[in-house]
PDB file of C-alpha atoms in Angstrom:
ATOM      1  CA  MET Y   1      -7.911  25.844   6.395  1.00 43.00           C
ATOM      2  CA  SER Y   2      -5.753  27.940   4.083  1.00 45.00           C
ATOM      3  CA  GLU Y   3      -6.383  28.153   0.356  1.00 43.00           C
ATOM      4  CA  ILE Y   4      -3.113  26.314  -0.386  1.00 48.00           C
ATOM      5  CA  THR Y   5      -4.001  23.198   1.625  1.00 46.00           C
ATOM      6  CA  GLN Y   6      -7.740  23.240   0.927  1.00 53.00           C
ATOM      7  CA  ASP Y   7      -7.897  20.257  -1.429  1.00 68.00           C
ATOM      8  CA  MET Y   8      -4.792  18.339  -0.315  1.00 83.00           C
ATOM      9  CA  SER Y   9      -5.543  15.615   2.186  1.00 91.00           C
ATOM     10  CA  PRO Y  10      -3.277  15.485   5.238  1.00 94.00           C
ATOM     11  CA  ALA Y  11      -3.062  11.757   4.469  1.00 96.00           C
ATOM     12  CA  VAL Y  12      -0.760  12.683   1.593  1.00 97.00           C
ATOM     13  CA  THR Y  13       1.557  14.956   3.552  1.00 97.00           C
ATOM     14  CA  PHE Y  14       1.478  13.335   6.988  1.00 97.00           C
ATOM     15  CA  GLY Y  15       1.242   9.927   5.320  1.00 98.00           C
ATOM     16  CA  LEU Y  16       4.958  10.286   4.645  1.00 98.00           C
ATOM     17  CA  LEU Y  17       5.658  10.395   8.382  1.00 98.00           C
ATOM     18  CA  ALA Y  18       3.256   7.512   9.107  1.00 98.00           C
ATOM     19  CA  ALA Y  19       4.671   5.288   6.349  1.00 98.00           C
ATOM     20  CA  TRP Y  20       8.210   6.130   7.418  1.00 97.00           C
ATOM     21  CA  ALA Y  21       7.436   5.299  11.083  1.00 98.00           C
ATOM     22  CA  LEU Y  22       6.043   1.866  10.193  1.00 98.00           C
ATOM     23  CA  HIS Y  23       8.989   1.144   7.914  1.00 98.00           C
ATOM     24  CA  ASP Y  24      11.602   2.275  10.397  1.00 96.00           C
ATOM     25  CA  ALA Y  25       9.969   0.262  13.168  1.00 97.00           C
ATOM     26  CA  GLU Y  26      10.939  -2.820  11.145  1.00 97.00           C
ATOM     27  CA  GLU Y  27      14.490  -1.507  10.824  1.00 96.00           C
ATOM     28  CA  VAL Y  28      14.799  -0.707  14.560  1.00 96.00           C
ATOM     29  CA  VAL Y  29      13.520  -4.138  15.579  1.00 96.00           C
ATOM     30  CA  PHE Y  30      15.634  -6.157  13.155  1.00 96.00           C
ATOM     31  CA  GLY Y  31      18.489  -3.930  11.910  1.00 93.00           C
ATOM     32  CA  PRO Y  32      21.399  -4.157  14.351  1.00 92.00           C
ATOM     33  CA  ARG Y  33      20.725  -7.795  15.256  1.00 93.00           C
ATOM     34  CA  TRP Y  34      20.546  -8.763  11.559  1.00 94.00           C
ATOM     35  CA  ILE Y  35      23.784  -6.908  10.843  1.00 92.00           C
ATOM     36  CA  ARG Y  36      25.625  -8.678  13.681  1.00 91.00           C
ATOM     37  CA  SER Y  37      24.454 -12.120  12.651  1.00 93.00           C
ATOM     38  CA  SER Y  38      24.925 -11.569   8.894  1.00 93.00           C
ATOM     39  CA  LEU Y  39      28.222  -9.694   8.895  1.00 93.00           C
ATOM     40  CA  PRO Y  40      30.543 -12.732   8.532  1.00 93.00           C
ATOM     41  CA  GLU Y  41      28.593 -14.053   5.531  1.00 92.00           C
ATOM     42  CA  LEU Y  42      28.319 -10.585   3.969  1.00 92.00           C
ATOM     43  CA  ARG Y  43      32.064  -9.999   4.351  1.00 92.00           C
ATOM     44  CA  GLU Y  44      32.789 -13.281   2.618  1.00 92.00           C
ATOM     45  CA  ARG Y  45      30.227 -12.871  -0.157  1.00 91.00           C
ATOM     46  CA  PHE Y  46      31.125  -9.241  -0.901  1.00 92.00           C
ATOM     47  CA  SER Y  47      34.878  -9.431  -0.369  1.00 92.00           C
ATOM     48  CA  GLY Y  48      35.520  -6.437  -2.646  1.00 94.00           C
ATOM     49  CA  VAL Y  49      33.843  -4.041  -0.208  1.00 93.00           C
ATOM     50  CA  PRO Y  50      36.422  -2.004   1.746  1.00 94.00           C
ATOM     51  CA  GLU Y  51      37.100  -3.161   5.292  1.00 91.00           C
ATOM     52  CA  ARG Y  52      36.301   0.292   6.702  1.00 92.00           C
ATOM     53  CA  PHE Y  53      32.687  -0.203   5.548  1.00 90.00           C
ATOM     54  CA  TRP Y  54      32.410  -3.467   7.503  1.00 92.00           C
ATOM     55  CA  LYS Y  55      34.049  -1.874  10.561  1.00 90.00           C
ATOM     56  CA  ALA Y  56      31.533   0.988  10.450  1.00 86.00           C
ATOM     57  CA  LEU Y  57      28.639  -1.490  10.295  1.00 87.00           C
ATOM     58  CA  GLU Y  58      30.137  -3.509  13.140  1.00 87.00           C
ATOM     59  CA  GLY Y  59      30.272  -0.387  15.291  1.00 83.00           C
ATOM     60  CA  VAL Y  60      26.538   0.402  15.123  1.00 84.00           C
ATOM     61  CA  ASP Y  61      24.767  -0.927  18.188  1.00 89.00           C
ATOM     62  CA  GLN Y  62      21.045  -0.945  18.988  1.00 92.00           C
ATOM     63  CA  ARG Y  63      21.189   2.274  20.988  1.00 93.00           C
ATOM     64  CA  GLU Y  64      23.025   4.232  18.306  1.00 91.00           C
ATOM     65  CA  PHE Y  65      20.750   2.878  15.585  1.00 92.00           C
ATOM     66  CA  THR Y  66      17.640   3.866  17.543  1.00 94.00           C
ATOM     67  CA  VAL Y  67      18.986   7.380  18.145  1.00 94.00           C
ATOM     68  CA  ALA Y  68      19.754   7.678  14.406  1.00 93.00           C
ATOM     69  CA  VAL Y  69      16.164   6.717  13.625  1.00 95.00           C
ATOM     70  CA  GLY Y  70      15.015   9.412  16.050  1.00 94.00           C
ATOM     71  CA  ALA Y  71      17.182  11.981  14.291  1.00 94.00           C
ATOM     72  CA  MET Y  72      15.757  10.918  10.931  1.00 94.00           C
ATOM     73  CA  ALA Y  73      12.260  11.273  12.411  1.00 95.00           C
ATOM     74  CA  ALA Y  74      12.935  14.998  12.803  1.00 95.00           C
ATOM     75  CA  VAL Y  75      13.852  15.287   9.104  1.00 94.00           C
ATOM     76  CA  VAL Y  76      10.810  13.321   7.926  1.00 96.00           C
ATOM     77  CA  ALA Y  77       8.492  15.226  10.268  1.00 97.00           C
ATOM     78  CA  ALA Y  78       9.862  18.531   8.954  1.00 97.00           C
ATOM     79  CA  ALA Y  79       9.263  17.393   5.362  1.00 96.00           C
ATOM     80  CA  SER Y  80       5.711  16.324   6.218  1.00 97.00           C
ATOM     81  CA  VAL Y  81       4.919  19.610   7.956  1.00 96.00           C
ATOM     82  CA  ARG Y  82       6.409  21.597   5.068  1.00 96.00           C
ATOM     83  CA  GLY Y  83       4.376  19.518   2.636  1.00 96.00           C
ATOM     84  CA  HIS Y  84       1.205  20.174   4.620  1.00 95.00           C
ATOM     85  CA  ARG Y  85       1.816  23.913   4.894  1.00 95.00           C
ATOM     86  CA  THR Y  86       2.376  24.214   1.141  1.00 95.00           C
ATOM     87  CA  GLY Y  87      -0.441  21.916   0.078  1.00 95.00           C
ATOM     88  CA  GLY Y  88       2.120  19.385  -1.133  1.00 96.00           C
ATOM     89  CA  ARG Y  89       3.943  21.891  -3.378  1.00 95.00           C
ATOM     90  CA  SER Y  90       7.160  21.965  -1.336  1.00 94.00           C
ATOM     91  CA  ALA Y  91      10.230  20.715  -3.177  1.00 91.00           C
ATOM     92  CA  PHE Y  92      11.547  19.475   0.187  1.00 92.00           C
ATOM     93  CA  PHE Y  93       8.399  17.407   0.756  1.00 94.00           C
ATOM     94  CA  GLN Y  94       8.301  16.032  -2.787  1.00 93.00           C
ATOM     95  CA  GLY Y  95      12.021  15.239  -2.669  1.00 91.00           C
ATOM     96  CA  ALA Y  96      11.448  13.379   0.597  1.00 92.00           C
ATOM     97  CA  VAL Y  97       8.590  11.377  -0.955  1.00 94.00           C
ATOM     98  CA  ASP Y  98      10.758  10.531  -3.962  1.00 92.00           C
ATOM     99  CA  GLY Y  99      13.775   9.656  -1.812  1.00 90.00           C
ATOM    100  CA  PHE Y 100      11.634   7.530   0.485  1.00 93.00           C
ATOM    101  CA  GLY Y 101      10.130   5.574  -2.408  1.00 93.00           C
ATOM    102  CA  LEU Y 102      13.475   5.085  -4.114  1.00 91.00           C
ATOM    103  CA  HIS Y 103      15.074   3.977  -0.878  1.00 92.00           C
ATOM    104  CA  GLY Y 104      12.381   1.274  -0.741  1.00 95.00           C
ATOM    105  CA  LEU Y 105      13.709   0.022  -4.070  1.00 95.00           C
ATOM    106  CA  VAL Y 106      17.221   0.019  -2.589  1.00 93.00           C
ATOM    107  CA  HIS Y 107      15.956  -2.249   0.210  1.00 96.00           C
ATOM    108  CA  LEU Y 108      14.562  -4.660  -2.376  1.00 98.00           C
ATOM    109  CA  ALA Y 109      17.866  -4.605  -4.273  1.00 97.00           C
ATOM    110  CA  GLN Y 110      19.718  -5.351  -1.015  1.00 95.00           C
ATOM    111  CA  ALA Y 111      17.441  -8.319  -0.337  1.00 97.00           C
ATOM    112  CA  ALA Y 112      18.015  -9.571  -3.890  1.00 97.00           C
ATOM    113  CA  ALA Y 113      21.787  -9.167  -3.494  1.00 94.00           C
ATOM    114  CA  VAL Y 114      21.887 -11.239  -0.305  1.00 93.00           C
ATOM    115  CA  ARG Y 115      19.179 -13.584  -1.617  1.00 93.00           C
ATOM    116  CA  GLY Y 116      17.110 -13.222   1.528  1.00 95.00           C
ATOM    117  CA  TYR Y 117      15.688 -10.938   4.133  1.00 97.00           C
ATOM    118  CA  THR Y 118      17.284  -7.589   4.923  1.00 96.00           C
ATOM    119  CA  PRO Y 119      15.830  -5.107   7.430  1.00 96.00           C
ATOM    120  CA  GLY Y 120      13.335  -2.934   5.595  1.00 97.00           C
ATOM    121  CA  SER Y 121      12.648  -5.415   2.818  1.00 97.00           C
ATOM    122  CA  VAL Y 122       9.239  -6.449   4.176  1.00 98.00           C
ATOM    123  CA  THR Y 123       7.742  -2.979   4.591  1.00 98.00           C
ATOM    124  CA  SER Y 124       9.276  -1.624   1.370  1.00 98.00           C
ATOM    125  CA  PRO Y 125       6.909  -3.404  -1.049  1.00 98.00           C
ATOM    126  CA  LEU Y 126       3.973  -3.252   1.386  1.00 98.00           C
ATOM    127  CA  ILE Y 127       4.218   0.352   2.642  1.00 98.00           C
ATOM    128  CA  VAL Y 128       7.132   2.432   1.325  1.00 98.00           C
ATOM    129  CA  ILE Y 129       6.758   2.018  -2.429  1.00 98.00           C
ATOM    130  CA  PRO Y 130       2.925   1.976  -2.466  1.00 98.00           C
ATOM    131  CA  TYR Y 131       2.808   5.160  -0.351  1.00 98.00           C
ATOM    132  CA  ALA Y 132       5.278   6.969  -2.631  1.00 97.00           C
ATOM    133  CA  VAL Y 133       3.390   5.944  -5.787  1.00 97.00           C
ATOM    134  CA  TRP Y 134       0.046   6.900  -4.220  1.00 98.00           C
ATOM    135  CA  ALA Y 135       1.298  10.277  -2.907  1.00 97.00           C
ATOM    136  CA  ARG Y 136       2.844  11.153  -6.269  1.00 96.00           C
ATOM    137  CA  GLY Y 137      -0.454  10.225  -7.944  1.00 96.00           C
ATOM    138  CA  ARG Y 138      -2.419  12.473  -5.603  1.00 96.00           C
ATOM    139  CA  LEU Y 139       0.011  15.325  -6.206  1.00 96.00           C
ATOM    140  CA  ARG Y 140      -0.203  14.765  -9.967  1.00 95.00           C
ATOM    141  CA  ARG Y 141      -4.031  14.755  -9.954  1.00 94.00           C
ATOM    142  CA  THR Y 142      -4.100  18.098  -8.135  1.00 93.00           C
ATOM    143  CA  GLY Y 143      -1.514  19.625 -10.460  1.00 93.00           C
ATOM    144  CA  ARG Y 144       1.083  19.988  -7.717  1.00 95.00           C
ATOM    145  CA  LEU Y 145       3.625  17.353  -8.691  1.00 94.00           C
ATOM    146  CA  ARG Y 146       6.884  18.872  -9.802  1.00 89.00           C
ATOM    147  CA  PRO Y 147       8.302  17.381 -12.982  1.00 85.00           C
ATOM    148  CA  THR Y 148      10.735  14.575 -12.218  1.00 81.00           C
ATOM    149  CA  ASP Y 149      13.514  13.302 -14.422  1.00 81.00           C
ATOM    150  CA  ALA Y 150      16.517  11.062 -13.809  1.00 84.00           C
ATOM    151  CA  ARG Y 151      18.374  13.980 -12.231  1.00 83.00           C
ATOM    152  CA  GLY Y 152      15.480  14.609  -9.855  1.00 77.00           C
ATOM    153  CA  ALA Y 153      15.318  10.934  -8.921  1.00 79.00           C
ATOM    154  CA  VAL Y 154      19.046  10.867  -8.209  1.00 83.00           C
ATOM    155  CA  SER Y 155      18.635  14.055  -6.181  1.00 81.00           C
ATOM    156  CA  GLY Y 156      15.820  12.514  -4.105  1.00 75.00           C
ATOM    157  CA  LEU Y 157      17.867   9.408  -3.438  1.00 79.00           C
ATOM    158  CA  ALA Y 158      20.922  11.525  -2.594  1.00 83.00           C
ATOM    159  CA  MET Y 159      18.789  13.541  -0.164  1.00 80.00           C
ATOM    160  CA  ALA Y 160      17.677  10.329   1.553  1.00 82.00           C
ATOM    161  CA  GLY Y 161      21.272   9.082   1.710  1.00 84.00           C
ATOM    162  CA  ALA Y 162      22.579  12.376   3.083  1.00 87.00           C
ATOM    163  CA  ALA Y 163      19.836  12.525   5.718  1.00 87.00           C
ATOM    164  CA  THR Y 164      20.650   8.941   6.724  1.00 87.00           C
ATOM    165  CA  ALA Y 165      24.378   9.680   6.981  1.00 88.00           C
ATOM    166  CA  LEU Y 166      23.704  12.845   8.990  1.00 90.00           C
ATOM    167  CA  SER Y 167      21.337  10.966  11.318  1.00 91.00           C
ATOM    168  CA  HIS Y 168      23.970   8.311  12.008  1.00 87.00           C
ATOM    169  CA  PHE Y 169      26.643  10.978  12.515  1.00 90.00           C
ATOM    170  CA  VAL Y 170      24.445  12.783  15.057  1.00 91.00           C
ATOM    171  CA  ALA Y 171      23.571   9.501  16.786  1.00 91.00           C
ATOM    172  CA  ARG Y 172      27.210   8.456  17.041  1.00 88.00           C
ATOM    173  CA  ARG Y 173      28.128  11.825  18.583  1.00 90.00           C
ATOM    174  CA  LEU Y 174      25.259  11.662  21.095  1.00 90.00           C
ATOM    175  CA  VAL Y 175      25.708   8.008  22.086  1.00 88.00           C
ATOM    176  CA  ARG Y 176      29.495   8.008  22.399  1.00 81.00           C
ATOM    177  CA  ARG Y 177      29.682  11.014  24.733  1.00 66.00           C
TER     178      ARG Y 177
END
């Protein structure tokens, strides 16, 4: 084992991929079906949202969603591997951990906004947020956690959003061929 990774457990770095896989399993199983059944109520309740947003949601079927999750798996796996190779020091890995944890909070906010279940809202408080807090704690205790401020948090969340958008773009291109 290299000097860099000597005292960093693979549970921290590859834990990101494991936590993500469990979380996204919930989204794959419930996501597209929940969207289809909830769309009329969501449109009515959030009437100020542009129609093009609703049309885009309507257009995502199970196959496309699953392919998008597969594309995101490549991003999360790359972040985990980079984190492992650098003993957790990688900005890419730490940004992914931060983005993942913050996106768990977004799921909880979505559930609060609709006053009920949304795909991802069960595993967010049980897996996503606890993993992110735990991983950041482990990185902090080993002196490897990069300082984070509001700008860093926004950056992590933006990274998660961009990776999600890119994954759906790739999936749409692959599925609609």
